[in-house]
XYZ file of C-alpha atoms in Angstrom:
417
model
C -5.053 -17.600 -29.896
C -2.171 -17.349 -27.421
C -0.254 -14.322 -26.138
C 3.422 -14.733 -27.011
C 4.984 -11.307 -26.437
C 5.626 -11.968 -22.727
C 6.872 -15.109 -20.978
C 4.790 -16.713 -18.229
C 7.758 -16.211 -15.883
C 7.327 -12.436 -16.282
C 3.517 -12.320 -16.308
C 2.590 -14.682 -13.446
C 4.248 -12.745 -10.593
C 2.469 -9.594 -11.808
C -0.906 -11.364 -11.985
C -0.317 -12.987 -8.599
C 0.183 -9.573 -6.971
C -2.909 -8.174 -8.695
C -5.366 -11.062 -8.552
C -4.511 -13.446 -5.690
C -6.013 -11.254 -2.962
C -9.108 -10.496 -5.067
C -9.611 -14.190 -5.786
C -9.256 -15.078 -2.111
C -11.826 -12.430 -1.164
C -14.417 -13.814 -3.576
C -13.833 -17.407 -2.480
C -14.056 -16.451 1.193
C -17.669 -15.420 0.598
C -18.313 -19.092 -0.148
C -16.273 -20.752 2.575
C -16.477 -18.127 5.313
C -13.489 -16.635 7.072
C -13.342 -19.602 9.443
C -12.118 -21.608 6.457
C -10.010 -18.916 4.841
C -7.191 -21.428 4.345
C -9.406 -23.343 1.892
C -9.938 -20.190 -0.176
C -6.215 -19.438 -0.092
C -5.378 -23.022 -1.097
C -7.682 -22.864 -4.125
C -6.218 -19.513 -5.175
C -2.674 -20.871 -4.761
C -3.508 -24.049 -6.705
C -4.933 -21.891 -9.495
C -1.641 -20.058 -9.934
C 0.316 -23.313 -9.667
C -1.776 -24.784 -12.481
C -1.176 -21.639 -14.541
C 2.593 -21.943 -14.153
C 2.459 -25.574 -15.315
C -0.074 -25.105 -18.108
C 1.304 -21.877 -19.569
C 4.833 -23.246 -19.676
C 3.588 -25.963 -22.065
C 0.689 -24.342 -23.920
C 1.649 -20.679 -23.818
C -0.159 -17.764 -22.210
C -3.913 -17.664 -22.992
C -5.419 -14.689 -24.789
C -7.067 -13.437 -21.594
C -4.837 -14.628 -18.717
C -6.940 -13.087 -15.948
C -10.176 -14.644 -17.215
C -8.347 -17.998 -17.497
C -7.293 -17.781 -13.828
C -10.801 -17.014 -12.595
C -12.300 -19.777 -14.728
C -9.862 -22.276 -13.185
C -10.595 -20.962 -9.677
C -14.321 -21.315 -10.309
C -13.908 -24.908 -11.525
C -11.672 -25.802 -8.595
C -14.317 -24.481 -6.210
C -16.980 -26.623 -7.883
C -14.667 -29.649 -7.682
C -14.126 -28.996 -4.011
C -17.861 -29.129 -3.284
C -18.138 -32.354 -5.280
C -15.729 -34.096 -2.940
C -18.304 -35.181 -0.378
C -15.807 -36.660 2.041
C -13.850 -33.439 2.279
C -17.055 -31.490 2.515
C -18.353 -33.683 5.357
C -15.180 -33.385 7.435
C -14.213 -29.752 6.871
C -17.164 -27.615 5.938
C -20.587 -29.067 6.663
C -20.637 -28.295 10.372
C -19.530 -24.737 9.738
C -22.233 -23.593 7.313
C -25.987 -23.985 7.210
C -27.540 -26.412 4.707
C -29.542 -23.574 3.165
C -26.323 -21.729 2.354
C -24.675 -24.603 0.483
C -26.868 -24.507 -2.590
C -26.610 -20.767 -2.952
C -22.838 -20.807 -2.623
C -22.066 -23.662 -5.030
C -21.575 -21.379 -8.036
C -18.909 -18.728 -7.765
C -19.818 -15.396 -9.344
C -16.653 -13.767 -10.674
C -17.946 -10.557 -12.229
C -15.813 -7.436 -11.743
C -18.576 -5.964 -9.544
C -18.669 -9.040 -7.312
C -14.879 -9.070 -7.012
C -14.930 -5.409 -5.976
C -17.791 -5.935 -3.509
C -16.085 -9.024 -2.061
C -12.838 -7.180 -1.439
C -14.570 -4.361 0.383
C -16.708 -6.804 2.362
C -13.558 -8.742 3.271
C -11.790 -5.637 4.542
C -14.657 -4.851 6.909
C -14.995 -8.518 7.911
C -11.286 -8.871 8.707
C -11.312 -5.581 10.634
C -13.178 -7.327 13.444
C -12.884 -6.154 17.080
C -12.130 -9.775 18.008
C -8.530 -8.804 17.194
C -6.479 -5.764 18.189
C -6.392 -2.861 15.729
C -2.803 -3.729 14.761
C -3.743 -7.367 14.153
C -6.761 -6.353 12.067
C -4.595 -4.178 9.828
C -1.892 -6.859 9.526
C -4.473 -9.448 8.530
C -6.137 -7.145 6.000
C -2.783 -6.255 4.445
C -1.880 -9.932 4.094
C -5.226 -11.320 2.944
C -6.655 -8.392 0.984
C -3.590 -6.618 -0.262
C -1.191 -9.513 -0.810
C 1.505 -8.103 1.503
C 4.306 -10.424 2.558
C 5.224 -10.705 6.237
C 8.348 -8.648 5.511
C 6.290 -5.870 3.884
C 3.901 -5.747 6.858
C 6.842 -5.632 9.285
C 8.300 -2.756 7.276
C 4.992 -0.861 7.329
C 4.779 -1.245 11.128
C 8.539 -0.780 11.748
C 8.401 -4.145 13.543
C 10.360 -7.411 13.447
C 9.075 -10.100 11.056
C 8.781 -12.651 13.887
C 6.462 -10.300 15.785
C 4.249 -9.955 12.712
C 4.180 -13.741 12.152
C 2.955 -14.327 15.703
C 0.412 -11.512 15.394
C -0.989 -13.011 12.171
C -1.217 -16.534 13.628
C -3.159 -15.289 16.660
C -5.430 -13.136 14.489
C -6.263 -16.020 12.151
C -6.982 -18.300 15.106
C -9.341 -15.689 16.575
C -11.231 -15.430 13.283
C -11.653 -19.213 13.121
C -12.844 -19.386 16.715
C -15.227 -16.472 16.253
C -16.785 -18.319 13.290
C -18.288 -15.355 11.465
C -19.158 -15.078 7.788
C -18.689 -12.290 5.270
C -22.091 -10.649 5.413
C -23.796 -7.292 5.538
C -22.763 -5.338 8.611
C -24.885 -3.030 10.692
C -24.413 0.722 10.434
C -22.804 0.696 13.893
C -20.340 -2.050 12.917
C -19.351 -0.274 9.699
C -18.737 3.029 11.475
C -16.776 1.381 14.293
C -14.481 -0.390 11.809
C -14.006 2.452 9.331
C -10.903 3.938 11.008
C -9.085 0.604 10.754
C -10.169 0.161 7.132
C -8.851 3.623 6.244
C -5.543 2.879 7.983
C -5.229 -0.341 5.948
C -5.853 1.474 2.664
C -3.416 4.206 3.709
C -0.650 1.626 4.287
C -1.521 -0.126 1.015
C -1.072 3.142 -0.899
C 2.149 3.987 0.958
C 3.738 0.660 0.084
C 2.926 1.352 -3.544
C 4.090 4.960 -3.419
C 7.431 4.153 -1.808
C 8.137 0.444 -1.411
C 10.801 -0.234 1.185
C 11.001 -3.969 0.550
C 10.208 -4.602 -3.110
C 12.780 -4.518 -5.927
C 10.933 -1.580 -7.512
C 10.598 1.580 -5.450
C 7.152 2.362 -6.875
C 4.357 -0.210 -7.183
C 1.639 1.463 -9.228
C -0.696 -1.537 -8.908
C -0.845 -1.038 -5.114
C -1.531 2.690 -5.522
C -4.294 2.075 -8.074
C -5.907 -0.578 -5.888
C -5.872 1.685 -2.828
C -7.452 4.541 -4.786
C -10.099 2.230 -6.273
C -11.145 0.791 -2.891
C -11.175 4.206 -1.192
C -13.290 5.603 -4.030
C -15.835 2.833 -3.380
C -16.028 4.009 0.236
C -16.950 7.542 -0.899
C -19.854 6.090 -2.881
C -21.543 4.661 0.234
C -23.354 7.124 2.539
C -22.153 5.242 5.641
C -18.474 5.493 4.686
C -18.480 8.780 2.753
C -16.940 10.679 5.681
C -14.582 13.695 5.806
C -11.709 11.340 6.710
C -12.423 9.077 3.738
C -12.500 12.041 1.365
C -9.302 13.451 2.871
C -7.523 10.126 2.413
C -8.705 9.887 -1.188
C -7.548 13.463 -1.832
C -4.120 12.551 -0.439
C -3.913 9.503 -2.713
C -4.915 11.537 -5.771
C -2.335 14.267 -5.105
C 0.434 11.757 -4.432
C -0.628 9.505 -7.302
C -0.520 12.433 -9.728
C 3.295 12.535 -9.451
C 4.025 8.806 -9.853
C 5.207 9.042 -13.480
C 7.680 11.810 -12.595
C 9.198 10.077 -9.562
C 11.431 7.708 -11.531
C 13.454 8.090 -14.725
C 13.764 5.682 -17.661
C 16.328 3.630 -15.732
C 14.000 3.212 -12.757
C 16.062 5.576 -10.603
C 14.342 7.897 -8.125
C 13.909 11.531 -9.169
C 13.890 14.082 -6.339
C 10.888 16.403 -6.075
C 12.855 19.490 -7.159
C 14.080 17.683 -10.282
C 10.748 16.200 -11.419
C 9.387 17.027 -14.854
C 6.049 18.650 -14.015
C 4.776 17.931 -17.510
C 4.517 14.303 -16.382
C 2.210 15.156 -13.491
C -1.363 13.918 -13.968
C -3.500 17.078 -13.914
C -6.716 15.019 -13.923
C -5.735 13.345 -10.643
C -4.738 16.720 -9.184
C -8.198 18.081 -10.057
C -9.809 15.038 -8.411
C -7.619 15.607 -5.368
C -8.904 19.177 -5.134
C -12.494 17.917 -5.428
C -12.157 15.355 -2.643
C -10.227 17.781 -0.413
C -13.106 20.272 -0.673
C -15.530 17.450 0.218
C -13.336 16.567 3.205
C -13.644 20.076 4.610
C -17.424 20.206 5.006
C -17.197 20.300 8.814
C -14.660 21.161 11.507
C -13.024 17.718 11.622
C -9.240 17.717 11.107
C -7.584 14.296 10.897
C -4.057 13.226 9.961
C -5.428 12.553 6.465
C -6.591 16.176 6.184
C -3.152 17.453 7.163
C -1.292 15.062 4.854
C -3.664 15.892 2.002
C -2.984 19.580 2.635
C 0.767 18.951 2.442
C 0.336 16.960 -0.777
C -1.847 19.742 -2.189
C 0.885 22.332 -1.681
C 3.409 20.039 -3.380
C 1.253 19.986 -6.527
C 0.037 23.588 -6.303
C 1.448 26.287 -8.601
C 4.556 28.156 -7.423
C 3.941 30.291 -4.333
C 6.594 32.167 -2.371
C 5.029 30.979 0.905
C 4.540 27.385 -0.292
C 7.101 25.784 2.034
C 5.936 27.860 4.991
C 2.431 26.455 4.490
C 3.856 22.934 4.255
C 5.965 23.395 7.405
C 2.966 24.674 9.372
C 0.969 21.602 8.342
C 3.843 19.309 9.372
C 4.002 21.088 12.749
C 0.333 20.214 13.293
C 0.685 16.684 11.905
C 3.551 15.799 14.225
C 1.308 16.686 17.187
C -1.571 14.566 15.861
C 0.528 11.479 15.107
C 4.296 11.377 15.527
C 6.394 9.094 13.336
C 10.078 9.160 12.338
C 9.136 9.703 8.678
C 6.891 12.660 9.559
C 9.697 14.171 11.644
C 12.193 13.789 8.771
C 9.772 15.191 6.195
C 9.115 18.141 8.497
C 12.871 18.758 8.702
C 13.096 18.823 4.895
C 10.355 21.475 4.815
C 12.177 23.307 7.633
C 15.307 23.390 5.422
C 13.320 24.978 2.610
C 12.149 27.744 4.929
C 15.150 28.359 7.195
C 18.100 26.954 5.251
C 20.253 23.833 5.432
C 22.451 24.843 8.385
C 19.526 25.299 10.780
C 17.869 22.163 9.380
C 20.998 20.087 10.147
C 20.653 21.056 13.808
C 16.951 20.098 13.717
C 17.697 16.774 12.014
C 20.505 15.753 14.368
C 18.206 16.293 17.373
C 16.120 13.356 16.098
C 19.009 10.875 16.527
C 17.444 8.376 14.113
C 20.840 6.816 13.441
C 19.438 3.467 12.283
C 17.080 5.057 9.757
C 17.983 5.185 6.046
C 16.070 8.416 5.455
C 17.748 10.155 8.415
C 21.163 9.661 6.808
C 19.801 10.397 3.344
C 18.380 13.714 4.581
C 21.636 14.673 6.323
C 23.557 13.744 3.169
C 21.324 16.110 1.214
C 21.650 18.895 3.812
C 25.460 18.645 4.021
C 25.965 18.405 0.247
C 26.394 22.170 -0.211
C 28.764 22.787 2.713
C 30.643 19.597 3.728
C 31.051 16.992 0.992
C 32.890 14.500 3.216
C 30.075 14.487 5.773
C 27.485 14.284 3.000
C 29.209 11.224 1.495
C 29.555 9.582 4.927
C 25.820 9.953 5.568
C 24.876 8.687 2.105
C 27.125 5.642 2.628
C 25.404 5.019 5.956
C 22.035 5.269 4.192
C 23.179 2.620 1.685
C 24.035 0.268 4.555
C 20.580 0.600 6.088
C 18.298 0.426 3.046
C 16.703 -2.809 1.823
C 15.533 -1.282 -1.456
C 17.785 -2.097 -4.409
C 16.428 0.872 -6.353
C 17.117 3.248 -3.494
C 20.584 1.781 -3.011
C 21.468 2.420 -6.664
C 20.181 6.004 -6.444
C 22.276 6.656 -3.321
C 25.409 5.119 -4.850
C 24.972 7.348 -7.888
C 24.755 10.427 -5.648
C 27.886 9.349 -3.735
C 29.771 9.007 -7.027
C 28.611 12.496 -8.072
C 29.847 14.041 -4.823
C 33.186 12.208 -4.994
C 33.687 13.485 -8.537
C 32.925 16.976 -7.276
C 35.677 16.628 -4.647
C 38.230 15.418 -7.230
C 37.604 18.535 -9.305
């Protein structure tokens, strides 16, 4: 039986985003990170075969199972090629390991375990923290170089060089994916959390992808962070705070876009679409995160997200502004500064917020102009339109561009009347 309701051209890109990184993680347990390119080649060949086969024979009943079956067979074929084995792998792995690694286990549990093991393996002190995160985002999360550059507010060429050096260091270090000591796990946890944080953020508000929201990235980040809370070594206040943040933010995903895929501002969201189950889970993990005196950026951001989902409170925005004031001291970023200014506007009004915003001088930032467009909309339509037009020029997101153009048209119509 074949699945006919969707073309392979539509399905394959979706499956590639969801399964390529998972497949690579599992295969890397067999080849070791020194030979990560072999794992990536097999995963890539698997998807290439799918594109050729499905175009002729149609999509199989269980496309994901089909992909993993092909990957498993390709791995077996690889080990059968003695010449390739002799020249590329034999010197890198012990003879006792070869027999055990010949058969690839592709159960959902093994895939999950492999991904988590890969994150900790890639987050190796051999590389700088930035390089570790870049590598994890590319290998584990399927990020493109452009997406990583966007996450780090860095040029793509810089990221390319960083990734090349990081991969070379992993090959030279010649380590395998294996159980880590308690000390190693604890020393790498901060970098792992940062990686998962960036993975969720790219899903929550994609700056490079054609869709503004990528629910598959958000779900994956939540799933992997939840696994961390189930291990005593990684079930820390920071981990719980990050998971609380993801739950609160994830609860509003359905309300953040309309039927046309256009962004819906927070004030205009239909709260009936908010996921109350995720909000309850967010509350649970936030309580767990507060079992000692530790306050991290994840605690503060989770607190801000909590107040966004909390019932109406006349002091709501004051609470949010106070949290932003603390967050900006813990870790400054342009986005945090702009979000703080939005909260400032809610407390002190648009006129005072305009003064606060213009102090930032983030003239090359889409969200800077978008915020000023919003703040000027009630008092100076010409300035509001000018800032929205500037925001359009700076954004790479097609979805965001369409939303901004729609707002510009609305303001221009308001002027004509």
